[in-house]
Amino acid sequence: MVSSGRIAALFDSNLYMKSLYYPLLDQLHNHMVGGTSRIAIWKDGLTRWLEDLDKVVSMEDLVIKATTNIDGSRLSIEVLASSTRPAIIYRVHLDGDGFFRLIFYNDFRLNNSELGDTALYDPGTDAVIHYKHRTWIAVGSSQQLYEYTVGRRDQGVVLSECQNGVLSKNPIAQGSVDSAVSVASKDFYLFIVAGQSYSDVKRGLEYLRRLSSEQFEHDKRYWTLLTQRFQDDWVARQSVAILVGHVGVDGEIPASLDTSILKFNLDTYAYTWPRDAVMVALALDSLGYWSFTRRFYEKLFTELITEEGYFYHRYNADGTFGSSWHAWTINTKLSKAIQEDETALPIYGLWVHFITSHDYFTLREVYDNLEKAAEFLVEFMDDKLGLPLMSFDLWEERLGVHIFTVATVYAALRAASHLARNLGEWGKEERWGRIAEGLRSSVAEKFFDKNHGHYARSLTISDGKVEALDPTLDSSVLSLAIFGLIDPRDPRFVATVNSIKERLWVKGVGGLARYENDYYQRVPGDYSGIPGNPWIITTMWYAQVLAIMGDRDGAQGLLSWAADKASPTGMLPEQLSPFNAGPLSVMPLAWSHAEYLRTYALLKGMISMPQLP
């Protein structure tokens, strides 16, 4: 993965580009959905794709490096995203004798569709350019292009010519198009420059050609400067870079830019979930990177919040609604088709942002809407039960009153009360604080399942009465201690933690499942005795709770377990196979990295938990 927040690209293990995002980080602005841009090496009449060569691919911060040997010659390719221009830059170096050409095959599908694209060779810039509407992408080099071609993707001509090592210089094609360029040099830079017009990409190419070496070194050193204080933990260092790379310049924070989940439901994780995004912001803010999160909170509270004071399921980067599966037919006086924790967490997150950054400007700009959100939380309550009304759970699967939701509402109202006190709004301070404290007794009275000896994950209500308790053991119950709603020494909570360890721990590969009989993303195999796939997020929650309870060695062991599950490039997946610990679902998942960093920071004494006023 490489990213500047304005442009981002994801690569597979062959250094083939699989996604290209510009100018916003979301699904609608991915210009390679379903595509694969490839690299081939032509040497002395023989063409080989990188996938056919033994290679080492590594990533330090957000700089990727691949090395391979071809018949005694050594090829090195480094890739990064420019911090000053919307461009992906490759630095290529070849050691060895013979005649070489590097061939770059481009498989762009502009604006998330392969329909209506144009690809052409522009002699004025010596570049191949793809364009559609206001999306322009130019592919050029610091050296003169040796050959080029463009064509219709469905006809397969461009790929065939790449394989043959001779590009026919076809100058233009339209429709569903692909292209290729070749460079006959042992040292050069290749640029993929994005813009909203021809003049944008032309200026970008001119700038990068003039300052190729200086720009690459500048961008590489920027990442070293950003992450250099995390020398003691490589995954923590990579996590900082990956999270910063997920923060878009307009405040969007997608859950993941990996599109491999497409095969599951023809959709991706490239949306901003308020919950996931706040967890990313919490990690960055707590470590001093609050300048990256300011725009996120500004966007959240000035552009995304509804008139009623709540947030929807998930958003595209431009603020429009993302796809959803929460049926609006459940909107009644007792329930709403939202996840209430996604309204609570932004309040809590903004408070953490403020106390760590002293960002008075953002507080001034968004406080009125933060107040609106806090009022929504207190109004969206069953007064007889002293609990929130029903919404969807954090796992996005079931309707009810959920213990994770209640914990986040508690933290949000405590945070809002603290801000109100500092701003002299004594009535709101008292009201919000009183309702928050009332949640403690309500949880103790309504959520503890005496029959099973642990806290339940959720309940359903009707007319001021609890209709049913869901006794399923769920890792989200750990939020009671993480958000400070309950004393972690409480015997009933201790009993719950022990039950979680006994029944949700995945024997063999380790890690904590989300809950009992979790079926999401199961892989072929015998799940007898396996509660579900282990998740990085849930295992880090367990580590955080152990640290809060005083078992720092146990927490450190879990952090080391997660570090061992990172990819060779330092990426953490959403979940793992319970049979071989291989990554499942998307990778990287920003929330996984956020919880890793929060656990790291907790064990290093950089933050405390719970973080509450």
PDB file of N, CA, C and O in Angstrom, residues 438-504:
ATOM      1  N   GLY A 438     -26.539   6.807  35.389  1.00  0.00           N
ATOM      2  CA  GLY A 438     -27.685   5.916  35.488  1.00  0.00           C
ATOM      3  C   GLY A 438     -27.519   4.644  34.677  1.00  0.00           C
ATOM      4  O   GLY A 438     -28.105   3.604  35.006  1.00  0.00           O
ATOM      5  N   LEU A 439     -26.717   4.732  33.620  1.00  0.00           N
ATOM      6  CA  LEU A 439     -26.486   3.547  32.794  1.00  0.00           C
ATOM      7  C   LEU A 439     -25.748   2.457  33.568  1.00  0.00           C
ATOM      8  O   LEU A 439     -25.904   1.266  33.284  1.00  0.00           O
ATOM      9  N   ARG A 440     -24.949   2.844  34.557  1.00  0.00           N
ATOM     10  CA  ARG A 440     -24.216   1.851  35.345  1.00  0.00           C
ATOM     11  C   ARG A 440     -25.175   0.885  36.039  1.00  0.00           C
ATOM     12  O   ARG A 440     -25.052  -0.346  35.927  1.00  0.00           O
ATOM     13  N   SER A 441     -26.120   1.457  36.763  1.00  0.00           N
ATOM     14  CA  SER A 441     -27.050   0.597  37.500  1.00  0.00           C
ATOM     15  C   SER A 441     -27.964  -0.175  36.551  1.00  0.00           C
ATOM     16  O   SER A 441     -28.326  -1.329  36.820  1.00  0.00           O
ATOM     17  N   SER A 442     -28.329   0.443  35.426  1.00  0.00           N
ATOM     18  CA  SER A 442     -29.199  -0.243  34.471  1.00  0.00           C
ATOM     19  C   SER A 442     -28.507  -1.458  33.867  1.00  0.00           C
ATOM     20  O   SER A 442     -29.113  -2.519  33.695  1.00  0.00           O
ATOM     21  N   VAL A 443     -27.228  -1.320  33.545  1.00  0.00           N
ATOM     22  CA  VAL A 443     -26.479  -2.449  32.988  1.00  0.00           C
ATOM     23  C   VAL A 443     -26.345  -3.555  34.032  1.00  0.00           C
ATOM     24  O   VAL A 443     -26.551  -4.743  33.742  1.00  0.00           O
ATOM     25  N   ALA A 444     -26.004  -3.178  35.255  1.00  0.00           N
ATOM     26  CA  ALA A 444     -25.847  -4.182  36.316  1.00  0.00           C
ATOM     27  C   ALA A 444     -27.145  -4.935  36.568  1.00  0.00           C
ATOM     28  O   ALA A 444     -27.142  -6.152  36.803  1.00  0.00           O
ATOM     29  N   GLU A 445     -28.248  -4.221  36.471  1.00  0.00           N
ATOM     30  CA  GLU A 445     -29.549  -4.836  36.771  1.00  0.00           C
ATOM     31  C   GLU A 445     -30.101  -5.629  35.592  1.00  0.00           C
ATOM     32  O   GLU A 445     -30.683  -6.707  35.779  1.00  0.00           O
ATOM     33  N   LYS A 446     -29.928  -5.128  34.376  1.00  0.00           N
ATOM     34  CA  LYS A 446     -30.622  -5.712  33.221  1.00  0.00           C
ATOM     35  C   LYS A 446     -29.759  -6.649  32.374  1.00  0.00           C
ATOM     36  O   LYS A 446     -30.292  -7.523  31.693  1.00  0.00           O
ATOM     37  N   PHE A 447     -28.449  -6.475  32.379  1.00  0.00           N
ATOM     38  CA  PHE A 447     -27.617  -7.216  31.428  1.00  0.00           C
ATOM     39  C   PHE A 447     -26.914  -8.441  32.005  1.00  0.00           C
ATOM     40  O   PHE A 447     -26.440  -9.278  31.236  1.00  0.00           O
ATOM     41  N   PHE A 448     -26.829  -8.541  33.315  1.00  0.00           N
ATOM     42  CA  PHE A 448     -26.130  -9.710  33.836  1.00  0.00           C
ATOM     43  C   PHE A 448     -27.042 -10.928  33.787  1.00  0.00           C
ATOM     44  O   PHE A 448     -28.158 -10.928  34.308  1.00  0.00           O
ATOM     45  N   ASP A 449     -26.564 -11.975  33.150  1.00  0.00           N
ATOM     46  CA  ASP A 449     -27.318 -13.213  32.989  1.00  0.00           C
ATOM     47  C   ASP A 449     -26.941 -14.167  34.128  1.00  0.00           C
ATOM     48  O   ASP A 449     -25.900 -14.827  34.094  1.00  0.00           O
ATOM     49  N   LYS A 450     -27.783 -14.217  35.131  1.00  0.00           N
ATOM     50  CA  LYS A 450     -27.491 -15.045  36.306  1.00  0.00           C
ATOM     51  C   LYS A 450     -27.456 -16.527  35.952  1.00  0.00           C
ATOM     52  O   LYS A 450     -26.714 -17.300  36.559  1.00  0.00           O
ATOM     53  N   ASN A 451     -28.245 -16.932  34.992  1.00  0.00           N
ATOM     54  CA  ASN A 451     -28.287 -18.353  34.617  1.00  0.00           C
ATOM     55  C   ASN A 451     -26.971 -18.836  34.017  1.00  0.00           C
ATOM     56  O   ASN A 451     -26.584 -19.994  34.194  1.00  0.00           O
ATOM     57  N   HIS A 452     -26.300 -17.951  33.275  1.00  0.00           N
ATOM     58  CA  HIS A 452     -25.054 -18.333  32.611  1.00  0.00           C
ATOM     59  C   HIS A 452     -23.819 -17.758  33.297  1.00  0.00           C
ATOM     60  O   HIS A 452     -22.689 -18.111  32.946  1.00  0.00           O
ATOM     61  N   GLY A 453     -24.015 -16.842  34.236  1.00  0.00           N
ATOM     62  CA  GLY A 453     -22.895 -16.306  34.999  1.00  0.00           C
ATOM     63  C   GLY A 453     -22.021 -15.318  34.263  1.00  0.00           C
ATOM     64  O   GLY A 453     -20.839 -15.168  34.591  1.00  0.00           O
ATOM     65  N   HIS A 454     -22.572 -14.639  33.273  1.00  0.00           N
ATOM     66  CA  HIS A 454     -21.795 -13.617  32.573  1.00  0.00           C
ATOM     67  C   HIS A 454     -22.739 -12.550  32.027  1.00  0.00           C
ATOM     68  O   HIS A 454     -23.960 -12.730  31.981  1.00  0.00           O
ATOM     69  N   TYR A 455     -22.148 -11.426  31.600  1.00  0.00           N
ATOM     70  CA  TYR A 455     -22.949 -10.358  31.003  1.00  0.00           C
ATOM     71  C   TYR A 455     -23.418 -10.779  29.613  1.00  0.00           C
ATOM     72  O   TYR A 455     -22.654 -11.351  28.827  1.00  0.00           O
ATOM     73  N   ALA A 456     -24.689 -10.500  29.332  1.00  0.00           N
ATOM     74  CA  ALA A 456     -25.256 -10.790  28.016  1.00  0.00           C
ATOM     75  C   ALA A 456     -24.841  -9.710  27.036  1.00  0.00           C
ATOM     76  O   ALA A 456     -24.510  -8.585  27.414  1.00  0.00           O
ATOM     77  N   ARG A 457     -24.874 -10.046  25.745  1.00  0.00           N
ATOM     78  CA  ARG A 457     -24.452  -9.068  24.747  1.00  0.00           C
ATOM     79  C   ARG A 457     -25.551  -8.085  24.374  1.00  0.00           C
ATOM     80  O   ARG A 457     -25.283  -6.966  23.956  1.00  0.00           O
ATOM     81  N   SER A 458     -26.835  -8.502  24.507  1.00  0.00           N
ATOM     82  CA  SER A 458     -27.916  -7.612  24.086  1.00  0.00           C
ATOM     83  C   SER A 458     -29.238  -8.077  24.676  1.00  0.00           C
ATOM     84  O   SER A 458     -29.344  -9.194  25.207  1.00  0.00           O
ATOM     85  N   LEU A 459     -30.220  -7.191  24.572  1.00  0.00           N
ATOM     86  CA  LEU A 459     -31.581  -7.538  24.974  1.00  0.00           C
ATOM     87  C   LEU A 459     -32.555  -6.813  24.061  1.00  0.00           C
ATOM     88  O   LEU A 459     -32.200  -5.851  23.375  1.00  0.00           O
ATOM     89  N   THR A 460     -33.766  -7.312  24.017  1.00  0.00           N
ATOM     90  CA  THR A 460     -34.840  -6.641  23.280  1.00  0.00           C
ATOM     91  C   THR A 460     -35.850  -6.117  24.279  1.00  0.00           C
ATOM     92  O   THR A 460     -36.058  -6.700  25.354  1.00  0.00           O
ATOM     93  N   ILE A 461     -36.484  -5.005  23.921  1.00  0.00           N
ATOM     94  CA  ILE A 461     -37.381  -4.324  24.852  1.00  0.00           C
ATOM     95  C   ILE A 461     -38.710  -4.005  24.182  1.00  0.00           C
ATOM     96  O   ILE A 461     -38.822  -3.976  22.958  1.00  0.00           O
ATOM     97  N   SER A 462     -39.709  -3.738  25.016  1.00  0.00           N
ATOM     98  CA  SER A 462     -41.018  -3.308  24.530  1.00  0.00           C
ATOM     99  C   SER A 462     -41.776  -2.657  25.671  1.00  0.00           C
ATOM    100  O   SER A 462     -41.935  -3.265  26.744  1.00  0.00           O
ATOM    101  N   ASP A 463     -42.178  -1.390  25.459  1.00  0.00           N
ATOM    102  CA  ASP A 463     -42.999  -0.674  26.438  1.00  0.00           C
ATOM    103  C   ASP A 463     -42.404  -0.693  27.832  1.00  0.00           C
ATOM    104  O   ASP A 463     -43.071  -1.023  28.825  1.00  0.00           O
ATOM    105  N   GLY A 464     -41.131  -0.392  27.929  1.00  0.00           N
ATOM    106  CA  GLY A 464     -40.504  -0.275  29.232  1.00  0.00           C
ATOM    107  C   GLY A 464     -40.167  -1.588  29.885  1.00  0.00           C
ATOM    108  O   GLY A 464     -39.823  -1.625  31.076  1.00  0.00           O
ATOM    109  N   LYS A 465     -40.229  -2.684  29.141  1.00  0.00           N
ATOM    110  CA  LYS A 465     -39.928  -3.992  29.711  1.00  0.00           C
ATOM    111  C   LYS A 465     -38.898  -4.716  28.843  1.00  0.00           C
ATOM    112  O   LYS A 465     -38.851  -4.535  27.627  1.00  0.00           O
ATOM    113  N   VAL A 466     -38.106  -5.542  29.523  1.00  0.00           N
ATOM    114  CA  VAL A 466     -37.168  -6.395  28.806  1.00  0.00           C
ATOM    115  C   VAL A 466     -37.913  -7.625  28.323  1.00  0.00           C
ATOM    116  O   VAL A 466     -38.463  -8.385  29.119  1.00  0.00           O
ATOM    117  N   GLU A 467     -37.948  -7.811  27.024  1.00  0.00           N
ATOM    118  CA  GLU A 467     -38.649  -8.969  26.463  1.00  0.00           C
ATOM    119  C   GLU A 467     -37.768 -10.220  26.441  1.00  0.00           C
ATOM    120  O   GLU A 467     -38.242 -11.316  26.722  1.00  0.00           O
ATOM    121  N   ALA A 468     -36.491 -10.053  26.073  1.00  0.00           N
ATOM    122  CA  ALA A 468     -35.617 -11.213  25.965  1.00  0.00           C
ATOM    123  C   ALA A 468     -34.171 -10.782  26.142  1.00  0.00           C
ATOM    124  O   ALA A 468     -33.783  -9.662  25.799  1.00  0.00           O
ATOM    125  N   LEU A 469     -33.399 -11.682  26.716  1.00  0.00           N
ATOM    126  CA  LEU A 469     -31.971 -11.482  26.915  1.00  0.00           C
ATOM    127  C   LEU A 469     -31.226 -12.438  25.985  1.00  0.00           C
ATOM    128  O   LEU A 469     -31.570 -13.613  25.896  1.00  0.00           O
ATOM    129  N   ASP A 470     -30.226 -11.924  25.270  1.00  0.00           N
ATOM    130  CA  ASP A 470     -29.419 -12.777  24.399  1.00  0.00           C
ATOM    131  C   ASP A 470     -28.183 -13.212  25.183  1.00  0.00           C
ATOM    132  O   ASP A 470     -27.263 -12.423  25.391  1.00  0.00           O
ATOM    133  N   PRO A 471     -28.139 -14.464  25.620  1.00  0.00           N
ATOM    134  CA  PRO A 471     -27.038 -14.909  26.480  1.00  0.00           C
ATOM    135  C   PRO A 471     -25.759 -15.265  25.729  1.00  0.00           C
ATOM    136  O   PRO A 471     -24.774 -15.683  26.348  1.00  0.00           O
ATOM    137  N   THR A 472     -25.751 -15.108  24.406  1.00  0.00           N
ATOM    138  CA  THR A 472     -24.568 -15.469  23.625  1.00  0.00           C
ATOM    139  C   THR A 472     -23.339 -14.728  24.148  1.00  0.00           C
ATOM    140  O   THR A 472     -23.359 -13.509  24.314  1.00  0.00           O
ATOM    141  N   LEU A 473     -22.292 -15.479  24.422  1.00  0.00           N
ATOM    142  CA  LEU A 473     -21.062 -14.856  24.899  1.00  0.00           C
ATOM    143  C   LEU A 473     -20.406 -14.107  23.751  1.00  0.00           C
ATOM    144  O   LEU A 473     -20.141 -14.669  22.689  1.00  0.00           O
ATOM    145  N   ASP A 474     -20.138 -12.824  23.961  1.00  0.00           N
ATOM    146  CA  ASP A 474     -19.670 -11.938  22.890  1.00  0.00           C
ATOM    147  C   ASP A 474     -18.495 -11.120  23.405  1.00  0.00           C
ATOM    148  O   ASP A 474     -18.548 -10.554  24.498  1.00  0.00           O
ATOM    149  N   SER A 475     -17.440 -11.043  22.603  1.00  0.00           N
ATOM    150  CA  SER A 475     -16.243 -10.291  23.010  1.00  0.00           C
ATOM    151  C   SER A 475     -16.514  -8.815  23.211  1.00  0.00           C
ATOM    152  O   SER A 475     -15.768  -8.142  23.931  1.00  0.00           O
ATOM    153  N   SER A 476     -17.577  -8.289  22.604  1.00  0.00           N
ATOM    154  CA  SER A 476     -17.864  -6.855  22.749  1.00  0.00           C
ATOM    155  C   SER A 476     -18.211  -6.471  24.174  1.00  0.00           C
ATOM    156  O   SER A 476     -18.192  -5.287  24.522  1.00  0.00           O
ATOM    157  N   VAL A 477     -18.497  -7.457  25.034  1.00  0.00           N
ATOM    158  CA  VAL A 477     -18.749  -7.185  26.454  1.00  0.00           C
ATOM    159  C   VAL A 477     -17.502  -6.580  27.107  1.00  0.00           C
ATOM    160  O   VAL A 477     -17.599  -5.860  28.099  1.00  0.00           O
ATOM    161  N   LEU A 478     -16.335  -6.840  26.545  1.00  0.00           N
ATOM    162  CA  LEU A 478     -15.095  -6.273  27.082  1.00  0.00           C
ATOM    163  C   LEU A 478     -15.117  -4.755  27.060  1.00  0.00           C
ATOM    164  O   LEU A 478     -14.354  -4.107  27.794  1.00  0.00           O
ATOM    165  N   SER A 479     -15.979  -4.171  26.238  1.00  0.00           N
ATOM    166  CA  SER A 479     -16.089  -2.709  26.164  1.00  0.00           C
ATOM    167  C   SER A 479     -16.511  -2.094  27.489  1.00  0.00           C
ATOM    168  O   SER A 479     -16.276  -0.904  27.726  1.00  0.00           O
ATOM    169  N   LEU A 480     -17.138  -2.876  28.378  1.00  0.00           N
ATOM    170  CA  LEU A 480     -17.554  -2.353  29.680  1.00  0.00           C
ATOM    171  C   LEU A 480     -16.375  -1.780  30.448  1.00  0.00           C
ATOM    172  O   LEU A 480     -16.503  -0.744  31.120  1.00  0.00           O
ATOM    173  N   ALA A 481     -15.228  -2.444  30.370  1.00  0.00           N
ATOM    174  CA  ALA A 481     -14.035  -1.945  31.055  1.00  0.00           C
ATOM    175  C   ALA A 481     -13.280  -0.937  30.211  1.00  0.00           C
ATOM    176  O   ALA A 481     -12.752   0.056  30.723  1.00  0.00           O
ATOM    177  N   ILE A 482     -13.219  -1.170  28.897  1.00  0.00           N
ATOM    178  CA  ILE A 482     -12.459  -0.277  28.015  1.00  0.00           C
ATOM    179  C   ILE A 482     -13.028   1.136  28.036  1.00  0.00           C
ATOM    180  O   ILE A 482     -12.278   2.122  28.019  1.00  0.00           O
ATOM    181  N   PHE A 483     -14.361   1.251  28.109  1.00  0.00           N
ATOM    182  CA  PHE A 483     -14.991   2.572  28.142  1.00  0.00           C
ATOM    183  C   PHE A 483     -15.401   3.000  29.547  1.00  0.00           C
ATOM    184  O   PHE A 483     -16.070   4.019  29.714  1.00  0.00           O
ATOM    185  N   GLY A 484     -14.991   2.230  30.543  1.00  0.00           N
ATOM    186  CA  GLY A 484     -15.118   2.680  31.920  1.00  0.00           C
ATOM    187  C   GLY A 484     -16.484   2.586  32.546  1.00  0.00           C
ATOM    188  O   GLY A 484     -16.715   3.186  33.604  1.00  0.00           O
ATOM    189  N   LEU A 485     -17.399   1.848  31.937  1.00  0.00           N
ATOM    190  CA  LEU A 485     -18.739   1.760  32.521  1.00  0.00           C
ATOM    191  C   LEU A 485     -18.748   0.897  33.787  1.00  0.00           C
ATOM    192  O   LEU A 485     -19.596   1.079  34.662  1.00  0.00           O
ATOM    193  N   ILE A 486     -17.807  -0.016  33.889  1.00  0.00           N
ATOM    194  CA  ILE A 486     -17.800  -0.945  35.011  1.00  0.00           C
ATOM    195  C   ILE A 486     -16.391  -1.054  35.575  1.00  0.00           C
ATOM    196  O   ILE A 486     -15.398  -0.897  34.860  1.00  0.00           O
ATOM    197  N   ASP A 487     -16.313  -1.281  36.873  1.00  0.00           N
ATOM    198  CA  ASP A 487     -15.030  -1.513  37.528  1.00  0.00           C
ATOM    199  C   ASP A 487     -14.513  -2.885  37.074  1.00  0.00           C
ATOM    200  O   ASP A 487     -15.194  -3.898  37.272  1.00  0.00           O
ATOM    201  N   PRO A 488     -13.327  -2.953  36.480  1.00  0.00           N
ATOM    202  CA  PRO A 488     -12.835  -4.246  35.980  1.00  0.00           C
ATOM    203  C   PRO A 488     -12.606  -5.276  37.090  1.00  0.00           C
ATOM    204  O   PRO A 488     -12.458  -6.463  36.806  1.00  0.00           O
ATOM    205  N   ARG A 489     -12.590  -4.817  38.343  1.00  0.00           N
ATOM    206  CA  ARG A 489     -12.431  -5.761  39.458  1.00  0.00           C
ATOM    207  C   ARG A 489     -13.760  -6.332  39.923  1.00  0.00           C
ATOM    208  O   ARG A 489     -13.781  -7.195  40.808  1.00  0.00           O
ATOM    209  N   ASP A 490     -14.854  -5.849  39.356  1.00  0.00           N
ATOM    210  CA  ASP A 490     -16.172  -6.362  39.722  1.00  0.00           C
ATOM    211  C   ASP A 490     -16.211  -7.873  39.487  1.00  0.00           C
ATOM    212  O   ASP A 490     -15.878  -8.344  38.391  1.00  0.00           O
ATOM    213  N   PRO A 491     -16.601  -8.655  40.493  1.00  0.00           N
ATOM    214  CA  PRO A 491     -16.565 -10.126  40.360  1.00  0.00           C
ATOM    215  C   PRO A 491     -17.360 -10.642  39.165  1.00  0.00           C
ATOM    216  O   PRO A 491     -16.965 -11.627  38.527  1.00  0.00           O
ATOM    217  N   ARG A 492     -18.466  -9.989  38.852  1.00  0.00           N
ATOM    218  CA  ARG A 492     -19.271 -10.469  37.727  1.00  0.00           C
ATOM    219  C   ARG A 492     -18.577 -10.193  36.397  1.00  0.00           C
ATOM    220  O   ARG A 492     -18.682 -10.991  35.460  1.00  0.00           O
ATOM    221  N   PHE A 493     -17.865  -9.073  36.336  1.00  0.00           N
ATOM    222  CA  PHE A 493     -17.106  -8.802  35.116  1.00  0.00           C
ATOM    223  C   PHE A 493     -15.918  -9.755  35.005  1.00  0.00           C
ATOM    224  O   PHE A 493     -15.612 -10.264  33.918  1.00  0.00           O
ATOM    225  N   VAL A 494     -15.236 -10.009  36.111  1.00  0.00           N
ATOM    226  CA  VAL A 494     -14.124 -10.952  36.106  1.00  0.00           C
ATOM    227  C   VAL A 494     -14.602 -12.327  35.639  1.00  0.00           C
ATOM    228  O   VAL A 494     -13.938 -12.999  34.838  1.00  0.00           O
ATOM    229  N   ALA A 495     -15.774 -12.741  36.128  1.00  0.00           N
ATOM    230  CA  ALA A 495     -16.330 -14.032  35.698  1.00  0.00           C
ATOM    231  C   ALA A 495     -16.614 -14.024  34.202  1.00  0.00           C
ATOM    232  O   ALA A 495     -16.400 -15.035  33.510  1.00  0.00           O
ATOM    233  N   THR A 496     -17.082 -12.888  33.681  1.00  0.00           N
ATOM    234  CA  THR A 496     -17.354 -12.772  32.247  1.00  0.00           C
ATOM    235  C   THR A 496     -16.070 -12.884  31.437  1.00  0.00           C
ATOM    236  O   THR A 496     -16.024 -13.575  30.407  1.00  0.00           O
ATOM    237  N   VAL A 497     -15.014 -12.208  31.890  1.00  0.00           N
ATOM    238  CA  VAL A 497     -13.733 -12.274  31.190  1.00  0.00           C
ATOM    239  C   VAL A 497     -13.208 -13.707  31.181  1.00  0.00           C
ATOM    240  O   VAL A 497     -12.696 -14.192  30.157  1.00  0.00           O
ATOM    241  N   ASN A 498     -13.350 -14.396  32.292  1.00  0.00           N
ATOM    242  CA  ASN A 498     -12.900 -15.795  32.352  1.00  0.00           C
ATOM    243  C   ASN A 498     -13.694 -16.673  31.378  1.00  0.00           C
ATOM    244  O   ASN A 498     -13.134 -17.573  30.736  1.00  0.00           O
ATOM    245  N   SER A 499     -14.994 -16.405  31.279  1.00  0.00           N
ATOM    246  CA  SER A 499     -15.808 -17.165  30.327  1.00  0.00           C
ATOM    247  C   SER A 499     -15.394 -16.874  28.891  1.00  0.00           C
ATOM    248  O   SER A 499     -15.353 -17.782  28.042  1.00  0.00           O
ATOM    249  N   ILE A 500     -15.083 -15.635  28.613  1.00  0.00           N
ATOM    250  CA  ILE A 500     -14.634 -15.252  27.268  1.00  0.00           C
ATOM    251  C   ILE A 500     -13.336 -15.976  26.928  1.00  0.00           C
ATOM    252  O   ILE A 500     -13.172 -16.515  25.821  1.00  0.00           O
ATOM    253  N   LYS A 501     -12.406 -16.003  27.864  1.00  0.00           N
ATOM    254  CA  LYS A 501     -11.144 -16.692  27.633  1.00  0.00           C
ATOM    255  C   LYS A 501     -11.379 -18.182  27.369  1.00  0.00           C
ATOM    256  O   LYS A 501     -10.762 -18.771  26.481  1.00  0.00           O
ATOM    257  N   GLU A 502     -12.279 -18.780  28.123  1.00  0.00           N
ATOM    258  CA  GLU A 502     -12.508 -20.215  28.023  1.00  0.00           C
ATOM    259  C   GLU A 502     -13.256 -20.607  26.759  1.00  0.00           C
ATOM    260  O   GLU A 502     -12.934 -21.624  26.125  1.00  0.00           O
ATOM    261  N   ARG A 503     -14.221 -19.788  26.353  1.00  0.00           N
ATOM    262  CA  ARG A 503     -15.124 -20.209  25.289  1.00  0.00           C
ATOM    263  C   ARG A 503     -14.924 -19.506  23.953  1.00  0.00           C
ATOM    264  O   ARG A 503     -15.401 -19.989  22.919  1.00  0.00           O
ATOM    265  N   LEU A 504     -14.240 -18.365  23.940  1.00  0.00           N
ATOM    266  CA  LEU A 504     -14.032 -17.656  22.667  1.00  0.00           C
ATOM    267  C   LEU A 504     -12.601 -17.748  22.168  1.00  0.00           C
ATOM    268  O   LEU A 504     -12.318 -17.347  21.031  1.00  0.00           O
TER     269      LEU A 504
END
